[in-house]
Amino acid sequence: MSPAGGEGRLLVRDLAQLATPAGTDAPLRGSALGEVDVLEDAYVLCAGSVIESVGPMSELGAIDGEVEELDGRGLCAIPGLVDCHTHACFAGDRVEEFALRAAGASYEELHAAGGGIMATVRATRAAGETALANLVREHRKWMLRAGTTTFEAKSGYGLDLDTEIASLRAIVQARGVPTWLGAHAVPPEFEDADDYLDFALSEVLPAAAPLAEAADVFVERGAFDVAQARRYLAACADAGLALRLHGDQFTELGAVELALELGSRSIDHLEATGADGVAALAGSDVAAVLLPASALFLGRTMPPARALVDAGAIVALATDFNPGSAFCESLPLVTSLAATQLGLSPAEALGACTVNAAHVLGRADRLGRLAPGYAADLVLFDAPDWRYLAYHLGADLVAGVICSGVRAELR
Ligand code: NIG
Ligand code: FE
């Protein structure tokens, strides 16, 4: 059956189950994160790029006018997944470092020796704008195959004017949500972090701000300290960008306090966050973006997800897809890690990578739910129960993805 175009109507019928975060609120905190509406024997009717109605098949009345039909028998539908933290704009790989790490080298040692992020910066600078655009498109396809219909992607592997701008353009061209990670690492041509920030803020920010929606900084020993991050983020906020931070990945340096002080959209990682950080985030509007694939890939302790949800913090889940610390584009795998390593229920994991992830990207009014008026973004997967999303570890269950009312080409 041929699918409807974004202009027509598409009926997905006879679904084994349809699961969607309940209600219309965003962000979801505390017990609301785990509230999922499940319909058995269900349909979704899309009109153009928007959902017109959802419900049980028994309530599907006659539909006037032309409609394409898609057979949903044996399939479950959930909202298109939202990946709110990726580094999808990179060239090359770090498979050699991966093998060294498997033999005992640490991520921090490789970074200090000029490998790590800087190895990818060298490859990304050498790639050129066209190759970068092709790479982001390819990475987008990997994500789509795993059910991601909206992805954020950061620059941060250029760290010079031309490559940072080419990276943001490549992300925009691939219809990603662009974040300027101008403060990811200090490239070797600069004396120190302050010297590099002088350049980044005076030369790159004016060109990056019209392209990007947000700015991000890596607050860590060997990257940027809190004072440097404050200076960088304050300038980015003045230029109209929303703020994000990589914080508490290896050490608590005060990134949570800075995120609260500046009214950041999110702080991401939090593997090293203690009880005070959890309490501070719970009492704030700063979202905690948790990246368990990165903690797994680097063999670190997992972030305090259960404590954050129970205390009432806004918790989102993302992949952190990048060539060094999380070569993983699969949000279904992240939901499995959430259920097995973070102590979240499958329902909480679903809310965290739909509604709350959309909130981090400022799009929760239209993304993250299967309900009338939301974007017609759906994942169809081969399973008798929607919780197979998290339960079937590492499986490739995605049978179809509908993006803005159009069935996406997956292969
Ligand atoms: O989120 N921690 C900083 N940045 C990335 C890793 C980037 C890399 O290793 O290339 C992260 O884990
Ligand atoms: Fe990251």
Coordinates of C-alpha atoms and ligand atoms in Angstrom, one line a residue:
M1 CA 0.0 0.0 0.0
S2 CA 1.4 3.3 -0.9
P3 CA 1.5 5.9 1.9
A4 CA -0.1 9.3 1.8
G5 CA 2.1 12.3 1.1
G6 CA 2.3 15.0 3.7
E7 CA -0.6 16.6 1.9
G8 CA -3.0 13.7 2.0
R9 CA -4.6 11.6 4.7
L10 CA -3.0 8.4 6.1
L11 CA -4.9 5.9 8.3
V12 CA -2.8 3.4 10.3
R13 CA -5.4 0.8 11.3
D14 CA -5.7 -2.4 13.3
L15 CA -2.7 -1.7 15.5
A16 CA -2.1 -4.2 18.2
Q17 CA -1.4 -1.3 20.6
L18 CA -0.9 2.4 20.6
A19 CA 1.0 3.9 23.5
T20 CA 1.4 7.6 24.2
P21 CA 2.3 9.7 27.2
A22 CA -0.9 10.7 28.9
G23 CA -2.4 14.2 29.2
T24 CA -1.1 17.4 27.5
D25 CA 1.3 18.8 30.1
A26 CA 4.9 19.4 29.5
P27 CA 7.4 18.9 31.0
L28 CA 6.5 15.7 32.9
R29 CA 7.7 15.5 36.5
G30 CA 7.4 12.8 39.2
S31 CA 4.7 10.3 38.8
A32 CA 3.3 12.1 35.7
L33 CA 6.4 10.9 33.8
G34 CA 5.2 7.3 34.0
E35 CA 1.6 7.9 32.9
V36 CA 1.1 6.3 29.5
D37 CA -2.2 5.8 27.8
V38 CA -2.4 2.4 26.0
L39 CA -5.1 1.6 23.5
E40 CA -5.6 -1.9 22.2
D41 CA -6.7 -2.6 18.6
A42 CA -6.2 1.1 17.7
Y43 CA -5.9 3.5 14.8
V44 CA -4.1 6.7 14.0
L45 CA -5.5 9.1 11.3
C46 CA -3.0 11.6 10.0
A47 CA -4.1 14.6 7.9
G48 CA -1.1 16.1 6.2
S49 CA 1.7 16.5 8.7
V50 CA -0.6 16.5 11.7
I51 CA -2.6 13.8 13.6
E52 CA -6.3 14.2 13.2
S53 CA -7.5 11.5 15.6
V54 CA -6.5 8.4 17.4
G55 CA -8.7 5.8 19.1
P56 CA -9.9 2.2 19.2
M57 CA -10.9 0.7 15.9
S58 CA -14.4 0.3 17.3
E59 CA -14.7 4.1 17.3
L60 CA -13.4 4.6 13.8
G61 CA -16.3 6.0 11.8
A62 CA -16.6 6.4 8.1
I63 CA -13.9 8.7 6.7
D64 CA -15.0 11.2 4.0
G65 CA -12.7 11.8 1.1
E66 CA -9.6 10.0 0.0
V67 CA -7.4 8.2 2.5
E68 CA -4.4 5.9 2.2
E69 CA -4.5 2.9 4.5
L70 CA -1.6 1.2 6.3
D71 CA -2.1 -2.2 7.9
G72 CA -1.0 -2.1 11.5
R73 CA -1.8 -5.7 12.4
G74 CA 0.9 -7.1 14.7
L75 CA 2.4 -3.7 15.2
C76 CA 2.6 -1.2 18.1
A77 CA 2.6 2.6 17.6
I78 CA 4.4 5.1 19.8
P79 CA 5.2 8.8 19.1
G80 CA 8.3 9.4 16.9
L81 CA 11.3 9.4 19.3
V82 CA 13.0 12.7 20.0
D83 CA 16.8 12.6 20.5
C84 CA 17.6 15.8 22.3
H85 CA 21.4 15.3 22.6
T86 CA 23.6 14.1 19.8
H87 CA 27.0 15.0 18.3
A88 CA 25.9 13.7 14.8
C89 CA 28.1 16.1 12.8
F90 CA 31.5 14.3 12.8
A91 CA 33.9 12.7 10.3
G92 CA 36.1 9.7 10.8
D93 CA 35.9 7.2 13.6
R94 CA 37.6 6.4 16.9
V95 CA 37.7 2.6 16.5
E96 CA 41.4 2.5 17.3
E97 CA 40.8 4.3 20.6
F98 CA 37.9 2.0 21.3
A99 CA 40.2 -0.9 21.0
L100 CA 42.8 0.8 23.3
R101 CA 40.1 1.5 25.8
A102 CA 39.0 -2.1 25.7
A103 CA 42.7 -2.9 26.6
G104 CA 42.6 -0.6 29.6
A105 CA 43.4 3.0 28.4
S106 CA 41.0 5.6 29.9
Y107 CA 38.9 8.1 27.9
E108 CA 40.6 11.0 29.9
E109 CA 44.1 9.7 29.2
L110 CA 43.4 9.5 25.5
H111 CA 41.9 13.1 25.6
A112 CA 45.0 14.4 27.5
A113 CA 47.3 12.8 25.0
G114 CA 45.7 14.8 22.1
G115 CA 43.3 12.0 21.0
G116 CA 39.7 11.9 22.0
I117 CA 37.7 14.9 20.9
M118 CA 40.7 16.4 19.2
A119 CA 41.2 13.3 17.0
T120 CA 37.6 13.9 15.7
V121 CA 38.3 17.6 15.3
R122 CA 41.2 16.9 13.0
A123 CA 39.1 14.5 10.9
T124 CA 36.1 16.9 10.8
R125 CA 38.2 19.9 9.8
A126 CA 39.7 17.8 6.9
A127 CA 36.3 16.6 5.6
G128 CA 35.0 19.8 4.0
E129 CA 31.4 21.1 3.9
T130 CA 29.9 18.7 1.3
A131 CA 31.3 15.6 3.0
L132 CA 30.0 16.8 6.3
A133 CA 26.5 17.4 5.0
N134 CA 26.5 13.9 3.6
L135 CA 27.7 12.5 6.9
V136 CA 25.0 14.2 8.9
R137 CA 22.4 12.9 6.4
E138 CA 23.8 9.4 6.7
H139 CA 23.7 9.6 10.5
R140 CA 20.2 11.0 10.4
K141 CA 19.2 7.9 8.5
W142 CA 20.7 5.6 11.1
M143 CA 18.7 7.5 13.7
L144 CA 15.5 7.3 11.7
R145 CA 15.9 3.5 11.3
A146 CA 15.9 3.3 15.1
G147 CA 12.7 5.4 15.4
T148 CA 14.1 8.9 15.9
T149 CA 12.0 11.4 14.0
T150 CA 13.5 14.6 15.6
F151 CA 17.1 14.9 16.4
E152 CA 19.2 17.7 17.9
A153 CA 22.8 17.8 16.8
K154 CA 25.8 19.8 18.1
S155 CA 28.7 21.3 16.3
G156 CA 31.9 21.2 18.4
Y157 CA 34.2 19.1 16.2
G158 CA 35.3 22.1 14.1
L159 CA 36.4 24.7 16.7
D160 CA 37.4 27.0 13.9
L161 CA 35.1 29.4 12.1
D162 CA 34.7 27.6 8.8
T163 CA 34.1 24.1 10.2
E164 CA 31.8 25.2 13.0
I165 CA 29.6 27.1 10.5
A166 CA 29.8 24.2 8.0
S167 CA 28.7 21.9 10.8
L168 CA 25.7 24.0 11.8
R169 CA 24.7 24.3 8.1
A170 CA 25.0 20.5 7.6
I171 CA 22.7 19.9 10.6
V172 CA 20.1 22.4 9.4
Q173 CA 20.2 20.8 5.9
A174 CA 19.5 17.4 7.4
R175 CA 16.6 19.0 9.3
G176 CA 18.3 18.5 12.7
V177 CA 17.9 21.0 15.6
P178 CA 21.2 22.8 15.7
T179 CA 23.2 23.6 18.8
W180 CA 26.5 25.5 18.7
L181 CA 28.9 23.5 20.9
G182 CA 31.6 26.2 20.5
A183 CA 33.1 25.3 23.8
H184 CA 33.7 21.6 23.5
A185 CA 37.5 21.5 23.8
V186 CA 40.5 23.9 23.5
P187 CA 42.2 23.4 20.1
P188 CA 46.0 23.3 20.2
E189 CA 46.5 26.6 18.2
F190 CA 45.3 28.5 21.2
E191 CA 47.3 29.3 24.4
D192 CA 44.5 28.3 26.8
A193 CA 40.8 28.1 27.2
D194 CA 40.4 31.9 27.7
D195 CA 42.4 32.7 24.6
Y196 CA 40.2 30.3 22.6
L197 CA 37.0 31.7 24.1
D198 CA 38.1 35.3 23.0
F199 CA 38.3 34.0 19.5
A200 CA 35.1 31.9 19.6
L201 CA 32.9 34.7 21.1
S202 CA 34.3 37.4 18.8
E203 CA 34.7 35.5 15.5
V204 CA 32.3 32.5 15.6
L205 CA 29.3 33.5 17.7
P206 CA 28.1 36.2 15.3
A207 CA 28.0 33.7 12.5
A208 CA 26.7 30.8 14.6
A209 CA 23.9 32.6 16.4
P210 CA 21.6 33.0 13.4
L211 CA 22.0 29.3 12.5
A212 CA 21.8 27.7 15.9
E213 CA 18.9 27.4 18.4
A214 CA 21.1 26.8 21.5
A215 CA 24.6 26.9 22.8
D216 CA 26.4 24.2 24.7
V217 CA 29.7 23.9 26.7
F218 CA 31.7 21.0 28.2
V219 CA 32.3 21.9 31.8
E220 CA 35.1 19.5 32.9
R221 CA 38.7 19.4 34.0
G222 CA 40.8 19.6 30.8
A223 CA 37.9 21.4 29.0
F224 CA 36.2 24.6 30.5
D225 CA 35.8 25.6 34.1
V226 CA 32.7 27.2 35.6
A227 CA 33.9 30.8 35.2
Q228 CA 34.8 30.2 31.5
A229 CA 31.5 28.4 30.9
R230 CA 29.6 31.4 32.5
R231 CA 31.4 33.8 30.2
Y232 CA 30.7 31.7 27.1
L233 CA 27.0 31.0 28.0
A234 CA 26.2 34.6 29.0
A235 CA 27.5 35.9 25.7
C236 CA 25.4 33.2 23.9
A237 CA 22.3 34.1 25.8
D238 CA 22.8 37.7 24.9
A239 CA 22.9 36.6 21.2
G240 CA 19.5 35.0 21.7
L241 CA 20.5 31.3 22.1
A242 CA 19.0 28.9 24.6
L243 CA 21.5 27.4 26.9
R244 CA 22.7 23.8 27.5
L245 CA 25.6 22.4 29.5
H246 CA 27.6 19.1 29.6
G247 CA 28.1 18.9 33.3
D248 CA 29.1 16.4 36.1
Q249 CA 30.2 13.8 33.5
F250 CA 33.4 12.9 35.4
T251 CA 33.6 15.5 38.2
E252 CA 31.2 17.9 40.1
L253 CA 32.7 21.3 39.4
G254 CA 29.6 23.4 40.0
A255 CA 27.9 23.0 36.6
V256 CA 24.5 22.4 38.2
E257 CA 24.7 25.6 40.1
L258 CA 25.7 27.5 36.9
A259 CA 22.8 25.9 35.0
L260 CA 20.4 27.2 37.6
E261 CA 22.0 30.6 37.8
L262 CA 21.8 31.1 34.0
G263 CA 18.3 29.5 33.6
S264 CA 19.8 26.8 31.2
R265 CA 17.3 24.6 29.3
S266 CA 19.2 21.5 30.4
I267 CA 22.3 20.1 32.0
D268 CA 23.3 16.8 30.4
H269 CA 25.3 13.8 31.7
L270 CA 25.2 14.0 35.5
E271 CA 27.0 10.7 36.0
A272 CA 28.9 12.3 38.9
T273 CA 26.0 14.3 40.5
G274 CA 25.4 13.8 44.2
A275 CA 22.4 14.4 46.5
D276 CA 22.8 18.2 46.6
G277 CA 22.8 18.4 42.8
V278 CA 19.7 16.2 42.6
A279 CA 17.9 18.4 45.1
A280 CA 18.9 21.6 43.3
L281 CA 17.7 20.3 39.9
A282 CA 14.4 19.0 41.4
G283 CA 13.6 22.5 42.6
S284 CA 14.4 24.1 39.2
D285 CA 13.2 24.3 35.6
V286 CA 16.5 23.0 34.3
A287 CA 16.0 19.6 32.7
A288 CA 18.4 16.7 33.5
V289 CA 19.3 15.0 30.2
L290 CA 20.6 11.5 31.0
L291 CA 22.8 9.6 28.6
P292 CA 23.1 6.0 29.8
A293 CA 24.6 4.8 26.5
S294 CA 27.6 7.1 27.2
A295 CA 28.0 5.9 30.8
L296 CA 27.9 2.3 29.5
F297 CA 30.3 2.9 26.6
L298 CA 32.8 4.5 29.0
G299 CA 32.2 2.1 31.9
R300 CA 31.2 4.9 34.2
T301 CA 28.6 4.8 37.0
M302 CA 25.1 5.6 35.8
P303 CA 23.5 8.9 36.6
P304 CA 21.0 9.1 39.6
A305 CA 17.9 8.8 37.4
R306 CA 15.6 7.3 40.0
A307 CA 16.5 9.9 42.6
L308 CA 16.0 12.7 40.1
V309 CA 12.5 11.5 39.0
D310 CA 11.4 10.8 42.6
A311 CA 12.5 14.3 43.7
G312 CA 10.5 15.9 40.9
A313 CA 13.2 16.9 38.4
I314 CA 12.5 17.1 34.7
V315 CA 14.3 14.0 33.3
A316 CA 14.9 13.4 29.6
L317 CA 16.8 10.6 27.9
A318 CA 19.1 10.9 24.9
T319 CA 21.8 8.9 23.1
D320 CA 24.7 11.3 23.1
F321 CA 25.5 9.7 19.7
N322 CA 29.2 10.5 18.9
P323 CA 32.3 8.6 17.8
G324 CA 34.1 8.6 21.1
S325 CA 31.9 8.3 24.2
A326 CA 28.7 6.8 22.8
F327 CA 28.8 5.4 19.3
C328 CA 25.1 4.6 19.6
E329 CA 22.2 6.1 17.7
S330 CA 19.5 3.9 19.2
L331 CA 16.9 5.4 21.6
P332 CA 15.2 2.0 22.0
L333 CA 18.5 0.8 23.4
V334 CA 18.6 3.8 25.7
T335 CA 15.1 2.9 27.0
S336 CA 16.4 -0.6 27.7
L337 CA 19.3 0.9 29.6
A338 CA 16.9 3.1 31.5
A339 CA 14.8 0.1 32.5
T340 CA 17.8 -2.1 33.4
Q341 CA 20.4 0.3 34.7
L342 CA 18.6 3.5 35.7
G343 CA 15.6 2.1 37.6
L344 CA 13.0 3.7 35.4
S345 CA 9.9 1.9 34.1
P346 CA 9.4 1.5 30.4
A347 CA 6.6 4.1 30.7
E348 CA 9.0 6.6 32.3
A349 CA 11.6 5.9 29.7
L350 CA 9.0 6.6 27.0
G351 CA 8.0 9.9 28.5
A352 CA 11.7 10.9 28.9
C353 CA 12.5 10.4 25.2
T354 CA 9.3 11.9 23.8
V355 CA 7.6 14.7 25.8
N356 CA 10.5 15.7 28.0
A357 CA 13.0 15.5 25.2
A358 CA 10.7 17.6 23.0
H359 CA 10.5 20.1 25.9
V360 CA 14.3 20.4 26.0
L361 CA 14.1 21.3 22.3
G362 CA 11.3 23.8 22.9
R363 CA 8.8 21.7 20.9
A364 CA 6.6 19.9 23.4
D365 CA 3.5 21.7 22.1
R366 CA 3.7 19.7 18.9
L367 CA 6.0 16.7 19.4
G368 CA 6.1 13.7 21.7
R369 CA 2.5 12.5 21.8
L370 CA 0.1 10.6 19.6
A371 CA -2.9 13.0 20.0
P372 CA -4.9 15.3 17.7
G373 CA -3.0 18.4 16.7
Y374 CA 0.5 16.9 17.3
A375 CA 2.9 16.2 14.5
A376 CA 2.1 13.0 12.5
D377 CA 5.4 11.4 13.7
L378 CA 5.0 7.7 14.6
V379 CA 7.1 4.7 15.1
L380 CA 5.6 1.3 14.2
F381 CA 7.3 -1.7 15.7
D382 CA 6.9 -5.3 15.5
A383 CA 5.7 -6.5 18.9
P384 CA 2.6 -7.6 20.8
D385 CA 3.1 -5.1 23.6
W386 CA 4.6 -1.6 23.3
R387 CA 7.0 -2.2 26.3
Y388 CA 9.0 -4.5 24.0
L389 CA 10.6 -1.1 23.0
A390 CA 12.7 -1.5 26.2
Y391 CA 12.3 -5.2 26.9
H392 CA 13.8 -6.6 23.7
L393 CA 17.4 -5.6 24.3
G394 CA 19.2 -4.5 21.2
A395 CA 16.5 -5.8 18.8
D396 CA 15.7 -4.1 15.5
L397 CA 11.9 -4.0 15.9
V398 CA 11.2 -0.9 13.9
A399 CA 8.9 -1.9 11.0
G400 CA 8.1 1.6 9.9
V401 CA 8.5 5.3 10.7
I402 CA 6.1 8.0 9.7
C403 CA 7.5 11.5 9.6
S404 CA 5.2 14.5 9.2
G405 CA 2.5 12.2 7.8
V406 CA 4.9 10.5 5.3
R407 CA 6.2 7.0 5.5
A408 CA 10.0 7.3 5.7
E409 CA 12.4 5.4 3.5
L410 CA 14.4 3.3 6.0
R411 CA 16.8 1.4 3.8
Ligands
NIG1 O1 29.0 14.2 25.5 N1 31.8 15.0 27.0 C1 32.0 15.7 26.0 N2 31.5 15.5 24.7 C2 31.0 14.2 24.3 C3 32.0 13.3 23.8 C4 32.6 13.7 22.6 C5 33.7 12.7 22.1 O2 34.3 11.9 22.9 O3 34.0 12.9 20.9 C6 30.0 13.6 25.3 O4 30.3 12.6 25.8
FE2 FE 27.4 15.0 24.6

